[in-house]
């Protein structure tokens, strides 16, 4: 993992939100989100409940994206089928599928 990803993970673990992390690392908010998602996908400990909340992932949305990801080969195919979601929301669900972890979101 890159230094910026580790710094983002550390800041997230200290309770900072993506706006604060992006400002601190001088990156776009979406990039700060990706850094945190990638850290989780790489096996790092992260508060996935909080991550889901900040990314506005509900149980229903998670389930819908998981179904689409199991049917589609590429992220852009999922995005085209579900244009109202962000790529980072899709990446979040994909990270859970990669790690084969069950999520409990509200």
PDB file of N, CA and C in Angstrom:
ATOM      1  N   UNK A   1       0.832  -1.193   0.000  1.00  0.00           N
ATOM      2  CA  UNK A   1       0.000   0.000   0.000  1.00  0.00           C
ATOM      3  C   UNK A   1       0.871   1.249   0.000  1.00  0.00           C
ATOM      4  N   UNK A   2       0.401   2.256  -0.710  1.00  0.00           N
ATOM      5  CA  UNK A   2       1.148   3.501  -0.812  1.00  0.00           C
ATOM      6  C   UNK A   2       1.123   4.261   0.513  1.00  0.00           C
ATOM      7  N   UNK A   3       2.028   5.197   0.636  1.00  0.00           N
ATOM      8  CA  UNK A   3       2.115   6.028   1.829  1.00  0.00           C
ATOM      9  C   UNK A   3       0.811   6.810   2.033  1.00  0.00           C
ATOM     10  N   UNK A   4       0.258   7.357   0.951  1.00  0.00           N
ATOM     11  CA  UNK A   4      -0.993   8.114   1.079  1.00  0.00           C
ATOM     12  C   UNK A   4      -2.145   7.230   1.537  1.00  0.00           C
ATOM     13  N   UNK A   5      -2.184   5.993   1.076  1.00  0.00           N
ATOM     14  CA  UNK A   5      -3.248   5.085   1.511  1.00  0.00           C
ATOM     15  C   UNK A   5      -3.117   4.782   2.997  1.00  0.00           C
ATOM     16  N   UNK A   6      -1.886   4.593   3.457  1.00  0.00           N
ATOM     17  CA  UNK A   6      -1.663   4.346   4.880  1.00  0.00           C
ATOM     18  C   UNK A   6      -2.015   5.576   5.709  1.00  0.00           C
ATOM     19  N   UNK A   7      -1.693   6.753   5.203  1.00  0.00           N
ATOM     20  CA  UNK A   7      -2.040   7.990   5.907  1.00  0.00           C
ATOM     21  C   UNK A   7      -3.555   8.177   5.951  1.00  0.00           C
ATOM     22  N   UNK A   8      -4.229   7.847   4.859  1.00  0.00           N
ATOM     23  CA  UNK A   8      -5.694   7.948   4.828  1.00  0.00           C
ATOM     24  C   UNK A   8      -6.313   6.975   5.820  1.00  0.00           C
ATOM     25  N   UNK A   9      -5.794   5.769   5.865  1.00  0.00           N
ATOM     26  CA  UNK A   9      -6.297   4.761   6.808  1.00  0.00           C
ATOM     27  C   UNK A   9      -6.100   5.233   8.243  1.00  0.00           C
ATOM     28  N   UNK A  10      -4.940   5.787   8.535  1.00  0.00           N
ATOM     29  CA  UNK A  10      -4.658   6.297   9.878  1.00  0.00           C
ATOM     30  C   UNK A  10      -5.620   7.429  10.242  1.00  0.00           C
ATOM     31  N   UNK A  11      -5.828   8.352   9.326  1.00  0.00           N
ATOM     32  CA  UNK A  11      -6.733   9.473   9.584  1.00  0.00           C
ATOM     33  C   UNK A  11      -8.168   8.980   9.763  1.00  0.00           C
ATOM     34  N   UNK A  12      -8.594   8.033   8.932  1.00  0.00           N
ATOM     35  CA  UNK A  12      -9.936   7.465   9.044  1.00  0.00           C
ATOM     36  C   UNK A  12     -10.093   6.779  10.397  1.00  0.00           C
ATOM     37  N   UNK A  13      -9.073   6.044  10.808  1.00  0.00           N
ATOM     38  CA  UNK A  13      -9.104   5.333  12.091  1.00  0.00           C
ATOM     39  C   UNK A  13      -9.173   6.294  13.272  1.00  0.00           C
ATOM     40  N   UNK A  14      -8.688   7.507  13.075  1.00  0.00           N
ATOM     41  CA  UNK A  14      -8.733   8.524  14.124  1.00  0.00           C
ATOM     42  C   UNK A  14     -10.047   9.305  14.113  1.00  0.00           C
ATOM     43  N   UNK A  15     -10.985   8.883  13.251  1.00  0.00           N
ATOM     44  CA  UNK A  15     -12.304   9.494  13.249  1.00  0.00           C
ATOM     45  C   UNK A  15     -12.510  10.608  12.251  1.00  0.00           C
ATOM     46  N   UNK A  16     -11.534  10.870  11.423  1.00  0.00           N
ATOM     47  CA  UNK A  16     -11.699  11.932  10.430  1.00  0.00           C
ATOM     48  C   UNK A  16     -12.610  11.453   9.304  1.00  0.00           C
ATOM     49  N   UNK A  17     -13.340  12.400   8.729  1.00  0.00           N
ATOM     50  CA  UNK A  17     -14.204  12.053   7.603  1.00  0.00           C
ATOM     51  C   UNK A  17     -13.434  12.284   6.295  1.00  0.00           C
ATOM     52  N   UNK A  18     -14.079  11.974   5.192  1.00  0.00           N
ATOM     53  CA  UNK A  18     -13.381  12.057   3.906  1.00  0.00           C
ATOM     54  C   UNK A  18     -13.029  13.481   3.510  1.00  0.00           C
ATOM     55  N   UNK A  19     -13.837  14.435   3.927  1.00  0.00           N
ATOM     56  CA  UNK A  19     -13.510  15.827   3.638  1.00  0.00           C
ATOM     57  C   UNK A  19     -12.202  16.214   4.326  1.00  0.00           C
ATOM     58  N   UNK A  20     -12.090  15.851   5.592  1.00  0.00           N
ATOM     59  CA  UNK A  20     -10.869  16.170   6.349  1.00  0.00           C
ATOM     60  C   UNK A  20      -9.661  15.426   5.782  1.00  0.00           C
ATOM     61  N   UNK A  21      -9.853  14.172   5.454  1.00  0.00           N
ATOM     62  CA  UNK A  21      -8.747  13.362   4.912  1.00  0.00           C
ATOM     63  C   UNK A  21      -8.290  13.927   3.576  1.00  0.00           C
ATOM     64  N   UNK A  22      -9.231  14.279   2.718  1.00  0.00           N
ATOM     65  CA  UNK A  22      -8.864  14.813   1.401  1.00  0.00           C
ATOM     66  C   UNK A  22      -8.099  16.124   1.538  1.00  0.00           C
ATOM     67  N   UNK A  23      -8.522  16.966   2.467  1.00  0.00           N
ATOM     68  CA  UNK A  23      -7.826  18.233   2.700  1.00  0.00           C
ATOM     69  C   UNK A  23      -6.414  17.985   3.219  1.00  0.00           C
ATOM     70  N   UNK A  24      -6.309  17.048   4.161  1.00  0.00           N
ATOM     71  CA  UNK A  24      -5.012  16.731   4.769  1.00  0.00           C
ATOM     72  C   UNK A  24      -4.026  16.152   3.748  1.00  0.00           C
ATOM     73  N   UNK A  25      -4.526  15.286   2.867  1.00  0.00           N
ATOM     74  CA  UNK A  25      -3.662  14.629   1.881  1.00  0.00           C
ATOM     75  C   UNK A  25      -3.564  15.390   0.568  1.00  0.00           C
ATOM     76  N   UNK A  26      -4.360  16.460   0.443  1.00  0.00           N
ATOM     77  CA  UNK A  26      -4.398  17.274  -0.774  1.00  0.00           C
ATOM     78  C   UNK A  26      -4.805  16.443  -1.991  1.00  0.00           C
ATOM     79  N   UNK A  27      -5.897  15.703  -1.800  1.00  0.00           N
ATOM     80  CA  UNK A  27      -6.478  14.903  -2.877  1.00  0.00           C
ATOM     81  C   UNK A  27      -7.984  15.169  -2.909  1.00  0.00           C
ATOM     82  N   UNK A  28      -8.626  14.745  -3.960  1.00  0.00           N
ATOM     83  CA  UNK A  28     -10.074  14.865  -4.050  1.00  0.00           C
ATOM     84  C   UNK A  28     -10.732  13.945  -3.029  1.00  0.00           C
ATOM     85  N   UNK A  29     -11.946  14.281  -2.643  1.00  0.00           N
ATOM     86  CA  UNK A  29     -12.692  13.454  -1.689  1.00  0.00           C
ATOM     87  C   UNK A  29     -12.825  12.017  -2.197  1.00  0.00           C
ATOM     88  N   UNK A  30     -13.143  11.863  -3.474  1.00  0.00           N
ATOM     89  CA  UNK A  30     -13.307  10.523  -4.048  1.00  0.00           C
ATOM     90  C   UNK A  30     -12.018   9.710  -3.923  1.00  0.00           C
ATOM     91  N   UNK A  31     -10.893  10.362  -4.037  1.00  0.00           N
ATOM     92  CA  UNK A  31      -9.605   9.674  -3.891  1.00  0.00           C
ATOM     93  C   UNK A  31      -9.410   9.220  -2.446  1.00  0.00           C
ATOM     94  N   UNK A  32      -9.774  10.059  -1.492  1.00  0.00           N
ATOM     95  CA  UNK A  32      -9.690   9.676  -0.075  1.00  0.00           C
ATOM     96  C   UNK A  32     -10.588   8.471   0.201  1.00  0.00           C
ATOM     97  N   UNK A  33     -11.758   8.445  -0.429  1.00  0.00           N
ATOM     98  CA  UNK A  33     -12.662   7.297  -0.289  1.00  0.00           C
ATOM     99  C   UNK A  33     -11.998   6.032  -0.838  1.00  0.00           C
ATOM    100  N   UNK A  34     -11.420   6.152  -2.029  1.00  0.00           N
ATOM    101  CA  UNK A  34     -10.765   4.995  -2.664  1.00  0.00           C
ATOM    102  C   UNK A  34      -9.635   4.475  -1.783  1.00  0.00           C
ATOM    103  N   UNK A  35      -8.848   5.366  -1.210  1.00  0.00           N
ATOM    104  CA  UNK A  35      -7.747   4.937  -0.347  1.00  0.00           C
ATOM    105  C   UNK A  35      -8.269   4.074   0.806  1.00  0.00           C
ATOM    106  N   UNK A  36      -9.372   4.486   1.412  1.00  0.00           N
ATOM    107  CA  UNK A  36      -9.934   3.730   2.533  1.00  0.00           C
ATOM    108  C   UNK A  36     -10.511   2.395   2.068  1.00  0.00           C
ATOM    109  N   UNK A  37     -11.206   2.414   0.951  1.00  0.00           N
ATOM    110  CA  UNK A  37     -11.766   1.176   0.396  1.00  0.00           C
ATOM    111  C   UNK A  37     -10.646   0.210   0.036  1.00  0.00           C
ATOM    112  N   UNK A  38      -9.609   0.712  -0.607  1.00  0.00           N
ATOM    113  CA  UNK A  38      -8.471  -0.133  -0.987  1.00  0.00           C
ATOM    114  C   UNK A  38      -7.771  -0.733   0.233  1.00  0.00           C
ATOM    115  N   UNK A  39      -7.678   0.037   1.301  1.00  0.00           N
ATOM    116  CA  UNK A  39      -7.060  -0.471   2.529  1.00  0.00           C
ATOM    117  C   UNK A  39      -7.859  -1.656   3.056  1.00  0.00           C
ATOM    118  N   UNK A  40      -9.178  -1.535   3.050  1.00  0.00           N
ATOM    119  CA  UNK A  40     -10.026  -2.636   3.485  1.00  0.00           C
ATOM    120  C   UNK A  40      -9.848  -3.841   2.566  1.00  0.00           C
ATOM    121  N   UNK A  41      -9.865  -3.604   1.258  1.00  0.00           N
ATOM    122  CA  UNK A  41      -9.714  -4.697   0.290  1.00  0.00           C
ATOM    123  C   UNK A  41      -8.374  -5.404   0.463  1.00  0.00           C
ATOM    124  N   UNK A  42      -7.358  -4.656   0.897  1.00  0.00           N
ATOM    125  CA  UNK A  42      -6.020  -5.221   1.101  1.00  0.00           C
ATOM    126  C   UNK A  42      -5.888  -5.948   2.437  1.00  0.00           C
ATOM    127  N   UNK A  43      -6.971  -5.979   3.224  1.00  0.00           N
ATOM    128  CA  UNK A  43      -6.947  -6.734   4.470  1.00  0.00           C
ATOM    129  C   UNK A  43      -6.685  -5.924   5.724  1.00  0.00           C
ATOM    130  N   UNK A  44      -6.603  -4.619   5.593  1.00  0.00           N
ATOM    131  CA  UNK A  44      -6.379  -3.772   6.770  1.00  0.00           C
ATOM    132  C   UNK A  44      -7.647  -3.688   7.614  1.00  0.00           C
ATOM    133  N   UNK A  45      -7.475  -3.540   8.924  1.00  0.00           N
ATOM    134  CA  UNK A  45      -8.615  -3.344   9.817  1.00  0.00           C
ATOM    135  C   UNK A  45      -9.157  -1.942   9.625  1.00  0.00           C
ATOM    136  N   UNK A  46     -10.464  -1.865   9.437  1.00  0.00           N
ATOM    137  CA  UNK A  46     -11.114  -0.571   9.253  1.00  0.00           C
ATOM    138  C   UNK A  46     -12.552  -0.709   9.731  1.00  0.00           C
ATOM    139  N   UNK A  47     -13.101   0.356  10.239  1.00  0.00           N
ATOM    140  CA  UNK A  47     -14.482   0.351  10.715  1.00  0.00           C
ATOM    141  C   UNK A  47     -15.405   0.365   9.499  1.00  0.00           C
ATOM    142  N   UNK A  48     -15.812  -0.818   9.073  1.00  0.00           N
ATOM    143  CA  UNK A  48     -16.629  -0.930   7.861  1.00  0.00           C
ATOM    144  C   UNK A  48     -18.032  -0.366   8.049  1.00  0.00           C
ATOM    145  N   UNK A  49     -18.552  -0.387   9.267  1.00  0.00           N
ATOM    146  CA  UNK A  49     -19.857   0.214   9.519  1.00  0.00           C
ATOM    147  C   UNK A  49     -19.797   1.721   9.258  1.00  0.00           C
ATOM    148  N   UNK A  50     -18.764   2.340   9.752  1.00  0.00           N
ATOM    149  CA  UNK A  50     -18.590   3.785   9.554  1.00  0.00           C
ATOM    150  C   UNK A  50     -18.311   4.085   8.084  1.00  0.00           C
ATOM    151  N   UNK A  51     -17.501   3.245   7.457  1.00  0.00           N
ATOM    152  CA  UNK A  51     -17.202   3.421   6.045  1.00  0.00           C
ATOM    153  C   UNK A  51     -18.487   3.333   5.223  1.00  0.00           C
ATOM    154  N   UNK A  52     -19.330   2.356   5.521  1.00  0.00           N
ATOM    155  CA  UNK A  52     -20.614   2.206   4.827  1.00  0.00           C
ATOM    156  C   UNK A  52     -21.485   3.438   5.045  1.00  0.00           C
ATOM    157  N   UNK A  53     -21.506   3.933   6.270  1.00  0.00           N
ATOM    158  CA  UNK A  53     -22.316   5.113   6.583  1.00  0.00           C
ATOM    159  C   UNK A  53     -21.843   6.331   5.793  1.00  0.00           C
ATOM    160  N   UNK A  54     -20.536   6.559   5.769  1.00  0.00           N
ATOM    161  CA  UNK A  54     -20.000   7.717   5.053  1.00  0.00           C
ATOM    162  C   UNK A  54     -20.208   7.606   3.545  1.00  0.00           C
ATOM    163  N   UNK A  55     -20.223   6.384   3.044  1.00  0.00           N
ATOM    164  CA  UNK A  55     -20.448   6.172   1.612  1.00  0.00           C
ATOM    165  C   UNK A  55     -21.936   6.030   1.277  1.00  0.00           C
ATOM    166  N   UNK A  56     -22.782   6.138   2.309  1.00  0.00           N
ATOM    167  CA  UNK A  56     -24.234   6.044   2.158  1.00  0.00           C
ATOM    168  C   UNK A  56     -24.658   4.709   1.550  1.00  0.00           C
ATOM    169  N   UNK A  57     -24.101   3.635   2.114  1.00  0.00           N
ATOM    170  CA  UNK A  57     -24.435   2.278   1.692  1.00  0.00           C
ATOM    171  C   UNK A  57     -25.471   1.713   2.663  1.00  0.00           C
ATOM    172  N   UNK A  58     -26.641   1.426   2.156  1.00  0.00           N
ATOM    173  CA  UNK A  58     -27.679   0.769   2.952  1.00  0.00           C
ATOM    174  C   UNK A  58     -27.628  -0.729   2.668  1.00  0.00           C
ATOM    175  N   UNK A  59     -28.316  -1.491   3.479  1.00  0.00           N
ATOM    176  CA  UNK A  59     -28.364  -2.933   3.263  1.00  0.00           C
ATOM    177  C   UNK A  59     -28.961  -3.254   1.894  1.00  0.00           C
ATOM    178  N   UNK A  60     -30.012  -2.533   1.521  1.00  0.00           N
ATOM    179  CA  UNK A  60     -30.665  -2.757   0.224  1.00  0.00           C
ATOM    180  C   UNK A  60     -29.719  -2.416  -0.937  1.00  0.00           C
ATOM    181  N   UNK A  61     -29.041  -1.278  -0.832  1.00  0.00           N
ATOM    182  CA  UNK A  61     -28.098  -0.886  -1.880  1.00  0.00           C
ATOM    183  C   UNK A  61     -26.964  -1.896  -1.982  1.00  0.00           C
ATOM    184  N   UNK A  62     -26.435  -2.317  -0.838  1.00  0.00           N
ATOM    185  CA  UNK A  62     -25.364  -3.310  -0.833  1.00  0.00           C
ATOM    186  C   UNK A  62     -25.810  -4.571  -1.563  1.00  0.00           C
ATOM    187  N   UNK A  63     -26.987  -5.054  -1.247  1.00  0.00           N
ATOM    188  CA  UNK A  63     -27.513  -6.270  -1.859  1.00  0.00           C
ATOM    189  C   UNK A  63     -27.690  -6.108  -3.372  1.00  0.00           C
ATOM    190  N   UNK A  64     -28.222  -4.976  -3.786  1.00  0.00           N
ATOM    191  CA  UNK A  64     -28.423  -4.726  -5.213  1.00  0.00           C
ATOM    192  C   UNK A  64     -27.099  -4.684  -5.960  1.00  0.00           C
ATOM    193  N   UNK A  65     -26.128  -3.997  -5.389  1.00  0.00           N
ATOM    194  CA  UNK A  65     -24.821  -3.903  -6.039  1.00  0.00           C
ATOM    195  C   UNK A  65     -24.115  -5.254  -6.062  1.00  0.00           C
ATOM    196  N   UNK A  66     -24.242  -6.002  -5.002  1.00  0.00           N
ATOM    197  CA  UNK A  66     -23.627  -7.328  -4.943  1.00  0.00           C
ATOM    198  C   UNK A  66     -24.191  -8.215  -6.050  1.00  0.00           C
ATOM    199  N   UNK A  67     -25.499  -8.161  -6.248  1.00  0.00           N
ATOM    200  CA  UNK A  67     -26.125  -8.950  -7.319  1.00  0.00           C
ATOM    201  C   UNK A  67     -25.599  -8.534  -8.677  1.00  0.00           C
ATOM    202  N   UNK A  68     -25.544  -7.227  -8.921  1.00  0.00           N
ATOM    203  CA  UNK A  68     -25.048  -6.745 -10.211  1.00  0.00           C
ATOM    204  C   UNK A  68     -23.591  -7.126 -10.434  1.00  0.00           C
ATOM    205  N   UNK A  69     -22.789  -7.018  -9.388  1.00  0.00           N
ATOM    206  CA  UNK A  69     -21.371  -7.367  -9.518  1.00  0.00           C
ATOM    207  C   UNK A  69     -21.171  -8.844  -9.833  1.00  0.00           C
ATOM    208  N   UNK A  70     -22.067  -9.670  -9.355  1.00  0.00           N
ATOM    209  CA  UNK A  70     -21.930 -11.101  -9.649  1.00  0.00           C
ATOM    210  C   UNK A  70     -22.352 -11.418 -11.088  1.00  0.00           C
ATOM    211  N   UNK A  71     -23.066 -10.493 -11.726  1.00  0.00           N
ATOM    212  CA  UNK A  71     -23.526 -10.704 -13.100  1.00  0.00           C
ATOM    213  C   UNK A  71     -22.685  -9.979 -14.149  1.00  0.00           C
ATOM    214  N   UNK A  72     -21.993  -8.939 -13.747  1.00  0.00           N
ATOM    215  CA  UNK A  72     -21.240  -8.095 -14.678  1.00  0.00           C
ATOM    216  C   UNK A  72     -19.744  -8.323 -14.517  1.00  0.00           C
ATOM    217  N   UNK A  73     -19.019  -8.100 -15.617  1.00  0.00           N
ATOM    218  CA  UNK A  73     -17.571  -8.305 -15.601  1.00  0.00           C
ATOM    219  C   UNK A  73     -16.783  -7.050 -15.240  1.00  0.00           C
ATOM    220  N   UNK A  74     -17.375  -5.875 -15.447  1.00  0.00           N
ATOM    221  CA  UNK A  74     -16.631  -4.630 -15.265  1.00  0.00           C
ATOM    222  C   UNK A  74     -17.426  -3.629 -14.438  1.00  0.00           C
ATOM    223  N   UNK A  75     -16.700  -2.777 -13.729  1.00  0.00           N
ATOM    224  CA  UNK A  75     -17.353  -1.766 -12.904  1.00  0.00           C
ATOM    225  C   UNK A  75     -18.237  -0.840 -13.731  1.00  0.00           C
ATOM    226  N   UNK A  76     -17.770  -0.463 -14.924  1.00  0.00           N
ATOM    227  CA  UNK A  76     -18.565   0.465 -15.724  1.00  0.00           C
ATOM    228  C   UNK A  76     -19.882  -0.166 -16.179  1.00  0.00           C
ATOM    229  N   UNK A  77     -19.938  -1.483 -16.284  1.00  0.00           N
ATOM    230  CA  UNK A  77     -21.194  -2.155 -16.616  1.00  0.00           C
ATOM    231  C   UNK A  77     -22.183  -2.048 -15.451  1.00  0.00           C
ATOM    232  N   UNK A  78     -21.677  -2.150 -14.249  1.00  0.00           N
ATOM    233  CA  UNK A  78     -22.520  -1.986 -13.068  1.00  0.00           C
ATOM    234  C   UNK A  78     -23.000  -0.533 -12.989  1.00  0.00           C
ATOM    235  N   UNK A  79     -22.101   0.400 -13.227  1.00  0.00           N
ATOM    236  CA  UNK A  79     -22.435   1.825 -13.192  1.00  0.00           C
ATOM    237  C   UNK A  79     -23.495   2.160 -14.239  1.00  0.00           C
ATOM    238  N   UNK A  80     -23.375   1.594 -15.425  1.00  0.00           N
ATOM    239  CA  UNK A  80     -24.364   1.839 -16.481  1.00  0.00           C
ATOM    240  C   UNK A  80     -25.732   1.268 -16.098  1.00  0.00           C
ATOM    241  N   UNK A  81     -25.736   0.128 -15.434  1.00  0.00           N
ATOM    242  CA  UNK A  81     -26.990  -0.502 -15.021  1.00  0.00           C
ATOM    243  C   UNK A  81     -27.616   0.200 -13.816  1.00  0.00           C
ATOM    244  N   UNK A  82     -26.796   0.932 -13.053  1.00  0.00           N
ATOM    245  CA  UNK A  82     -27.251   1.559 -11.817  1.00  0.00           C
ATOM    246  C   UNK A  82     -26.599   2.945 -11.720  1.00  0.00           C
ATOM    247  N   UNK A  83     -26.982   3.866 -12.619  1.00  0.00           N
ATOM    248  CA  UNK A  83     -26.272   5.151 -12.745  1.00  0.00           C
ATOM    249  C   UNK A  83     -26.326   6.067 -11.523  1.00  0.00           C
ATOM    250  N   UNK A  84     -27.271   5.840 -10.630  1.00  0.00           N
ATOM    251  CA  UNK A  84     -27.382   6.733  -9.474  1.00  0.00           C
ATOM    252  C   UNK A  84     -26.362   6.451  -8.374  1.00  0.00           C
ATOM    253  N   UNK A  85     -25.595   5.384  -8.496  1.00  0.00           N
ATOM    254  CA  UNK A  85     -24.576   5.076  -7.486  1.00  0.00           C
ATOM    255  C   UNK A  85     -23.218   5.583  -7.962  1.00  0.00           C
ATOM    256  N   UNK A  86     -22.317   5.734  -7.033  1.00  0.00           N
ATOM    257  CA  UNK A  86     -20.961   6.175  -7.382  1.00  0.00           C
ATOM    258  C   UNK A  86     -20.064   4.961  -7.604  1.00  0.00           C
ATOM    259  N   UNK A  87     -18.996   5.189  -8.325  1.00  0.00           N
ATOM    260  CA  UNK A  87     -18.022   4.115  -8.511  1.00  0.00           C
ATOM    261  C   UNK A  87     -17.473   3.646  -7.169  1.00  0.00           C
ATOM    262  N   UNK A  88     -17.317   4.564  -6.219  1.00  0.00           N
ATOM    263  CA  UNK A  88     -16.772   4.172  -4.917  1.00  0.00           C
ATOM    264  C   UNK A  88     -17.754   3.320  -4.122  1.00  0.00           C
ATOM    265  N   UNK A  89     -19.035   3.540  -4.290  1.00  0.00           N
ATOM    266  CA  UNK A  89     -20.006   2.651  -3.650  1.00  0.00           C
ATOM    267  C   UNK A  89     -19.885   1.245  -4.244  1.00  0.00           C
ATOM    268  N   UNK A  90     -19.693   1.177  -5.529  1.00  0.00           N
ATOM    269  CA  UNK A  90     -19.510  -0.117  -6.192  1.00  0.00           C
ATOM    270  C   UNK A  90     -18.221  -0.774  -5.701  1.00  0.00           C
ATOM    271  N   UNK A  91     -17.149   0.002  -5.622  1.00  0.00           N
ATOM    272  CA  UNK A  91     -15.859  -0.529  -5.146  1.00  0.00           C
ATOM    273  C   UNK A  91     -15.966  -1.051  -3.714  1.00  0.00           C
ATOM    274  N   UNK A  92     -16.735  -0.357  -2.898  1.00  0.00           N
ATOM    275  CA  UNK A  92     -16.935  -0.777  -1.510  1.00  0.00           C
ATOM    276  C   UNK A  92     -17.526  -2.181  -1.464  1.00  0.00           C
ATOM    277  N   UNK A  93     -18.580  -2.423  -2.220  1.00  0.00           N
ATOM    278  CA  UNK A  93     -19.217  -3.744  -2.251  1.00  0.00           C
ATOM    279  C   UNK A  93     -18.258  -4.774  -2.829  1.00  0.00           C
ATOM    280  N   UNK A  94     -17.542  -4.404  -3.855  1.00  0.00           N
ATOM    281  CA  UNK A  94     -16.568  -5.315  -4.459  1.00  0.00           C
ATOM    282  C   UNK A  94     -15.486  -5.716  -3.455  1.00  0.00           C
ATOM    283  N   UNK A  95     -15.065  -4.780  -2.619  1.00  0.00           N
ATOM    284  CA  UNK A  95     -14.059  -5.084  -1.594  1.00  0.00           C
ATOM    285  C   UNK A  95     -14.574  -6.156  -0.635  1.00  0.00           C
ATOM    286  N   UNK A  96     -15.841  -6.082  -0.269  1.00  0.00           N
ATOM    287  CA  UNK A  96     -16.429  -7.111   0.591  1.00  0.00           C
ATOM    288  C   UNK A  96     -16.459  -8.458  -0.110  1.00  0.00           C
ATOM    289  N   UNK A  97     -16.756  -8.435  -1.385  1.00  0.00           N
ATOM    290  CA  UNK A  97     -16.798  -9.683  -2.146  1.00  0.00           C
ATOM    291  C   UNK A  97     -15.387 -10.280  -2.268  1.00  0.00           C
ATOM    292  N   UNK A  98     -14.400  -9.443  -2.464  1.00  0.00           N
ATOM    293  CA  UNK A  98     -13.011  -9.904  -2.559  1.00  0.00           C
ATOM    294  C   UNK A  98     -12.574 -10.543  -1.245  1.00  0.00           C
ATOM    295  N   UNK A  99     -12.913  -9.903  -0.138  1.00  0.00           N
ATOM    296  CA  UNK A  99     -12.507 -10.419   1.172  1.00  0.00           C
ATOM    297  C   UNK A  99     -13.437 -11.504   1.695  1.00  0.00           C
ATOM    298  N   UNK A 100     -14.559 -11.703   1.012  1.00  0.00           N
ATOM    299  CA  UNK A 100     -15.545 -12.712   1.411  1.00  0.00           C
ATOM    300  C   UNK A 100     -15.997 -12.488   2.855  1.00  0.00           C
ATOM    301  N   UNK A 101     -16.389 -11.233   3.111  1.00  0.00           N
ATOM    302  CA  UNK A 101     -16.822 -10.812   4.441  1.00  0.00           C
ATOM    303  C   UNK A 101     -18.296 -10.453   4.367  1.00  0.00           C
ATOM    304  N   UNK A 102     -19.026 -10.746   5.424  1.00  0.00           N
ATOM    305  CA  UNK A 102     -20.442 -10.393   5.505  1.00  0.00           C
ATOM    306  C   UNK A 102     -20.533  -9.014   6.137  1.00  0.00           C
ATOM    307  N   UNK A 103     -21.392  -8.186   5.570  1.00  0.00           N
ATOM    308  CA  UNK A 103     -21.589  -6.833   6.102  1.00  0.00           C
ATOM    309  C   UNK A 103     -22.928  -6.762   6.826  1.00  0.00           C
ATOM    310  N   UNK A 104     -22.965  -5.915   7.825  1.00  0.00           N
ATOM    311  CA  UNK A 104     -24.200  -5.664   8.567  1.00  0.00           C
ATOM    312  C   UNK A 104     -24.403  -4.153   8.565  1.00  0.00           C
ATOM    313  N   UNK A 105     -25.129  -3.662   7.560  1.00  0.00           N
ATOM    314  CA  UNK A 105     -25.387  -2.222   7.482  1.00  0.00           C
ATOM    315  C   UNK A 105     -26.830  -1.945   7.830  1.00  0.00           C
ATOM    316  N   UNK A 106     -27.092  -0.690   8.158  1.00  0.00           N
ATOM    317  CA  UNK A 106     -28.444  -0.293   8.562  1.00  0.00           C
ATOM    318  C   UNK A 106     -29.271   0.080   7.359  1.00  0.00           C
TER     319      UNK A 106
END
